[in-house]
Amino acid sequence: MADAYVVALTLLARCELAEAQLRARLTKRKFEEDDIDAAVTRLRGERAIDDRRTALACARTQVRIKHRGRARVVRQIEALGINRDVAREAVAEVFAELDEAALLEEALDRRLRHGLSLADPAVFRRVHRYLLGQGFDPSRVTALLRFRAKNIESL
């Protein structure tokens, strides 16, 4: 039977994993806890696993590819089993590199691109709920939607 370290390296070769994810996958493969601890310690020493690096990679993916807001990105990183403080630091670092207001506007524009109008109260509520679910700040979402809806009414 392969040893836990070799299996862990194989798993890490496929994708970046948090320590908690790696432990779960090794446990699922029926490795003893001592073998898993030894493998994780060795991998941590070699910097093959690094929760901070994993959190940053996840945050960048969530923001740049999936266009998610700050709160949703933190939740996604925490779901990987990464410490809340590490998750928040990674999110702060990634969001420092971009304009959050522009990200919110892009998300709204994508949602409205099929001819939906914020003048319809049902659409307004649905888009509001969607943007909150994507992790954007509630006060910014409300302000942007009201601004856009007001501009539609003045046309």
mmCIF file of C-alpha atoms in Angstrom:
data_model
loop_
_atom_site.group_PDB
_atom_site.id
_atom_site.type_symbol
_atom_site.label_atom_id
_atom_site.label_comp_id
_atom_site.label_asym_id
_atom_site.label_seq_id
_atom_site.Cartn_x
_atom_site.Cartn_y
_atom_site.Cartn_z
ATOM 1 C CA MET A 1 0.000 0.000 0.000
ATOM 2 C CA ALA A 2 1.236 3.498 -0.864
ATOM 3 C CA ASP A 3 2.300 5.658 2.021
ATOM 4 C CA ALA A 4 0.317 8.743 3.032
ATOM 5 C CA TYR A 5 3.041 11.160 1.955
ATOM 6 C CA VAL A 6 3.148 9.845 -1.629
ATOM 7 C CA VAL A 7 -0.645 9.841 -1.918
ATOM 8 C CA ALA A 8 -0.747 13.385 -0.526
ATOM 9 C CA LEU A 9 1.817 14.545 -3.093
ATOM 10 C CA THR A 10 -0.267 12.966 -5.844
ATOM 11 C CA LEU A 11 -3.371 14.777 -4.597
ATOM 12 C CA LEU A 12 -1.501 18.080 -4.381
ATOM 13 C CA ALA A 13 -0.161 17.628 -7.916
ATOM 14 C CA ARG A 14 -3.727 17.784 -9.201
ATOM 15 C CA CYS A 15 -4.808 20.950 -7.382
ATOM 16 C CA GLU A 16 -4.044 23.273 -4.492
ATOM 17 C CA LEU A 17 -5.572 21.880 -1.299
ATOM 18 C CA ALA A 18 -5.949 23.264 2.196
ATOM 19 C CA GLU A 19 -4.545 21.182 5.039
ATOM 20 C CA ALA A 20 -8.049 20.238 6.221
ATOM 21 C CA GLN A 21 -9.003 19.070 2.728
ATOM 22 C CA LEU A 22 -5.852 16.987 2.431
ATOM 23 C CA ARG A 23 -6.430 15.397 5.838
ATOM 24 C CA ALA A 24 -10.020 14.549 4.892
ATOM 25 C CA ARG A 25 -8.959 12.930 1.633
ATOM 26 C CA LEU A 26 -6.240 10.888 3.306
ATOM 27 C CA THR A 27 -8.659 9.799 6.044
ATOM 28 C CA LYS A 28 -11.137 8.737 3.376
ATOM 29 C CA ARG A 29 -8.398 6.554 1.888
ATOM 30 C CA LYS A 30 -8.112 4.777 5.255
ATOM 31 C CA PHE A 31 -4.685 6.037 6.344
ATOM 32 C CA GLU A 32 -3.872 5.962 10.062
ATOM 33 C CA GLU A 33 -3.986 9.294 11.883
ATOM 34 C CA ASP A 34 -0.274 9.080 12.782
ATOM 35 C CA ASP A 35 0.670 8.546 9.118
ATOM 36 C CA ILE A 36 -1.496 11.496 8.083
ATOM 37 C CA ASP A 37 0.073 13.732 10.749
ATOM 38 C CA ALA A 38 3.577 12.750 9.636
ATOM 39 C CA ALA A 39 2.773 13.369 5.969
ATOM 40 C CA VAL A 40 1.139 16.739 6.669
ATOM 41 C CA THR A 41 4.038 17.843 8.881
ATOM 42 C CA ARG A 42 6.532 16.901 6.183
ATOM 43 C CA LEU A 43 4.504 18.625 3.448
ATOM 44 C CA ARG A 44 4.124 21.749 5.574
ATOM 45 C CA GLY A 45 7.901 21.801 6.131
ATOM 46 C CA GLU A 46 8.448 21.504 2.376
ATOM 47 C CA ARG A 47 5.802 24.216 1.805
ATOM 48 C CA ALA A 48 3.854 21.858 -0.427
ATOM 49 C CA ILE A 49 0.779 22.775 1.615
ATOM 50 C CA ASP A 50 0.200 26.294 2.774
ATOM 51 C CA ASP A 51 -3.270 27.432 3.856
ATOM 52 C CA ARG A 52 -2.423 31.077 3.222
ATOM 53 C CA ARG A 53 -1.384 30.355 -0.359
ATOM 54 C CA THR A 54 -4.501 28.232 -0.851
ATOM 55 C CA ALA A 55 -6.695 31.002 0.571
ATOM 56 C CA LEU A 56 -5.151 33.571 -1.787
ATOM 57 C CA ALA A 57 -5.612 31.279 -4.799
ATOM 58 C CA CYS A 58 -9.227 30.622 -3.863
ATOM 59 C CA ALA A 59 -9.910 34.321 -3.272
ATOM 60 C CA ARG A 60 -8.450 35.298 -6.648
ATOM 61 C CA THR A 61 -10.516 32.630 -8.407
ATOM 62 C CA GLN A 62 -13.716 33.624 -6.630
ATOM 63 C CA VAL A 63 -13.222 37.319 -7.437
ATOM 64 C CA ARG A 64 -11.734 37.282 -10.917
ATOM 65 C CA ILE A 65 -13.506 34.306 -12.444
ATOM 66 C CA LYS A 66 -16.724 33.942 -10.467
ATOM 67 C CA HIS A 67 -17.120 37.685 -9.695
ATOM 68 C CA ARG A 68 -18.068 37.196 -6.053
ATOM 69 C CA GLY A 69 -18.194 39.774 -3.281
ATOM 70 C CA ARG A 70 -16.111 39.918 -0.123
ATOM 71 C CA ALA A 71 -18.478 38.041 2.249
ATOM 72 C CA ARG A 72 -19.058 35.152 -0.160
ATOM 73 C CA VAL A 73 -15.329 34.765 -0.794
ATOM 74 C CA VAL A 74 -14.618 34.570 2.945
ATOM 75 C CA ARG A 75 -17.318 31.886 3.306
ATOM 76 C CA GLN A 76 -15.886 29.885 0.409
ATOM 77 C CA ILE A 77 -12.393 29.948 1.895
ATOM 78 C CA GLU A 78 -13.671 28.969 5.333
ATOM 79 C CA ALA A 79 -15.551 26.076 3.703
ATOM 80 C CA LEU A 80 -12.149 24.725 2.657
ATOM 81 C CA GLY A 81 -11.293 24.369 6.343
ATOM 82 C CA ILE A 82 -9.054 27.416 6.473
ATOM 83 C CA ASN A 83 -8.913 29.542 9.610
ATOM 84 C CA ARG A 84 -11.195 32.612 9.575
ATOM 85 C CA ASP A 85 -8.303 35.042 10.221
ATOM 86 C CA VAL A 86 -6.252 33.603 7.342
ATOM 87 C CA ALA A 87 -9.334 33.781 5.103
ATOM 88 C CA ARG A 88 -9.998 37.422 5.977
ATOM 89 C CA GLU A 89 -6.366 38.401 5.433
ATOM 90 C CA ALA A 90 -6.334 36.723 2.012
ATOM 91 C CA VAL A 91 -9.599 38.399 1.014
ATOM 92 C CA ALA A 92 -8.347 41.789 2.206
ATOM 93 C CA GLU A 93 -5.174 41.337 0.153
ATOM 94 C CA VAL A 94 -7.055 40.368 -3.013
ATOM 95 C CA PHE A 95 -9.685 43.105 -2.646
ATOM 96 C CA ALA A 96 -6.942 45.708 -2.079
ATOM 97 C CA GLU A 97 -5.882 45.040 -5.690
ATOM 98 C CA LEU A 98 -9.264 45.893 -7.238
ATOM 99 C CA ASP A 99 -12.145 48.331 -7.239
ATOM 100 C CA GLU A 100 -14.997 46.767 -5.274
ATOM 101 C CA ALA A 101 -17.569 49.238 -6.596
ATOM 102 C CA ALA A 102 -16.636 48.355 -10.179
ATOM 103 C CA LEU A 103 -16.914 44.654 -9.356
ATOM 104 C CA LEU A 104 -20.433 45.230 -8.009
ATOM 105 C CA GLU A 105 -21.420 47.254 -11.083
ATOM 106 C CA GLU A 106 -20.103 44.512 -13.383
ATOM 107 C CA ALA A 107 -22.095 41.891 -11.464
ATOM 108 C CA LEU A 108 -25.233 44.025 -11.783
ATOM 109 C CA ASP A 109 -24.652 44.626 -15.501
ATOM 110 C CA ARG A 110 -24.200 40.893 -16.093
ATOM 111 C CA ARG A 111 -27.445 40.196 -14.248
ATOM 112 C CA LEU A 112 -29.365 42.806 -16.258
ATOM 113 C CA ARG A 113 -27.880 42.002 -19.671
ATOM 114 C CA HIS A 114 -30.931 40.018 -20.818
ATOM 115 C CA GLY A 115 -33.159 43.066 -20.971
ATOM 116 C CA LEU A 116 -34.334 43.036 -17.356
ATOM 117 C CA SER A 117 -35.323 46.388 -15.895
ATOM 118 C CA LEU A 118 -34.962 47.572 -12.321
ATOM 119 C CA ALA A 119 -38.159 49.552 -12.812
ATOM 120 C CA ASP A 120 -40.025 46.273 -12.199
ATOM 121 C CA PRO A 121 -40.198 45.763 -8.394
ATOM 122 C CA ALA A 122 -39.989 41.965 -8.735
ATOM 123 C CA VAL A 123 -36.774 42.247 -10.788
ATOM 124 C CA PHE A 124 -35.400 44.779 -8.311
ATOM 125 C CA ARG A 125 -35.976 42.352 -5.397
ATOM 126 C CA ARG A 126 -34.612 39.376 -7.314
ATOM 127 C CA VAL A 127 -31.426 41.220 -8.360
ATOM 128 C CA HIS A 128 -31.003 42.597 -4.825
ATOM 129 C CA ARG A 129 -31.261 39.096 -3.351
ATOM 130 C CA TYR A 130 -28.844 37.731 -5.991
ATOM 131 C CA LEU A 131 -26.187 40.371 -5.312
ATOM 132 C CA LEU A 132 -26.439 39.834 -1.554
ATOM 133 C CA GLY A 133 -26.025 36.099 -2.133
ATOM 134 C CA GLN A 134 -22.899 36.823 -4.141
ATOM 135 C CA GLY A 135 -21.424 38.428 -1.030
ATOM 136 C CA PHE A 136 -21.620 42.115 -1.814
ATOM 137 C CA ASP A 137 -22.122 44.699 0.936
ATOM 138 C CA PRO A 138 -25.882 45.199 1.521
ATOM 139 C CA SER A 139 -25.690 48.986 1.809
ATOM 140 C CA ARG A 140 -23.678 49.301 -1.418
ATOM 141 C CA VAL A 141 -26.055 46.948 -3.245
ATOM 142 C CA THR A 142 -29.118 48.888 -2.134
ATOM 143 C CA ALA A 143 -27.547 52.241 -2.983
ATOM 144 C CA LEU A 144 -26.482 51.100 -6.455
ATOM 145 C CA LEU A 145 -29.840 49.530 -7.251
ATOM 146 C CA ARG A 146 -31.752 52.607 -6.089
ATOM 147 C CA PHE A 147 -29.442 54.864 -8.103
ATOM 148 C CA ARG A 148 -29.894 52.770 -11.243
ATOM 149 C CA ALA A 149 -33.668 52.454 -10.755
ATOM 150 C CA LYS A 150 -33.950 56.235 -10.199
ATOM 151 C CA ASN A 151 -32.003 56.882 -13.407
ATOM 152 C CA ILE A 152 -34.362 54.570 -15.309
ATOM 153 C CA GLU A 153 -37.397 56.464 -14.006
ATOM 154 C CA SER A 154 -35.933 59.825 -15.040
ATOM 155 C CA LEU A 155 -35.471 58.724 -18.668
#
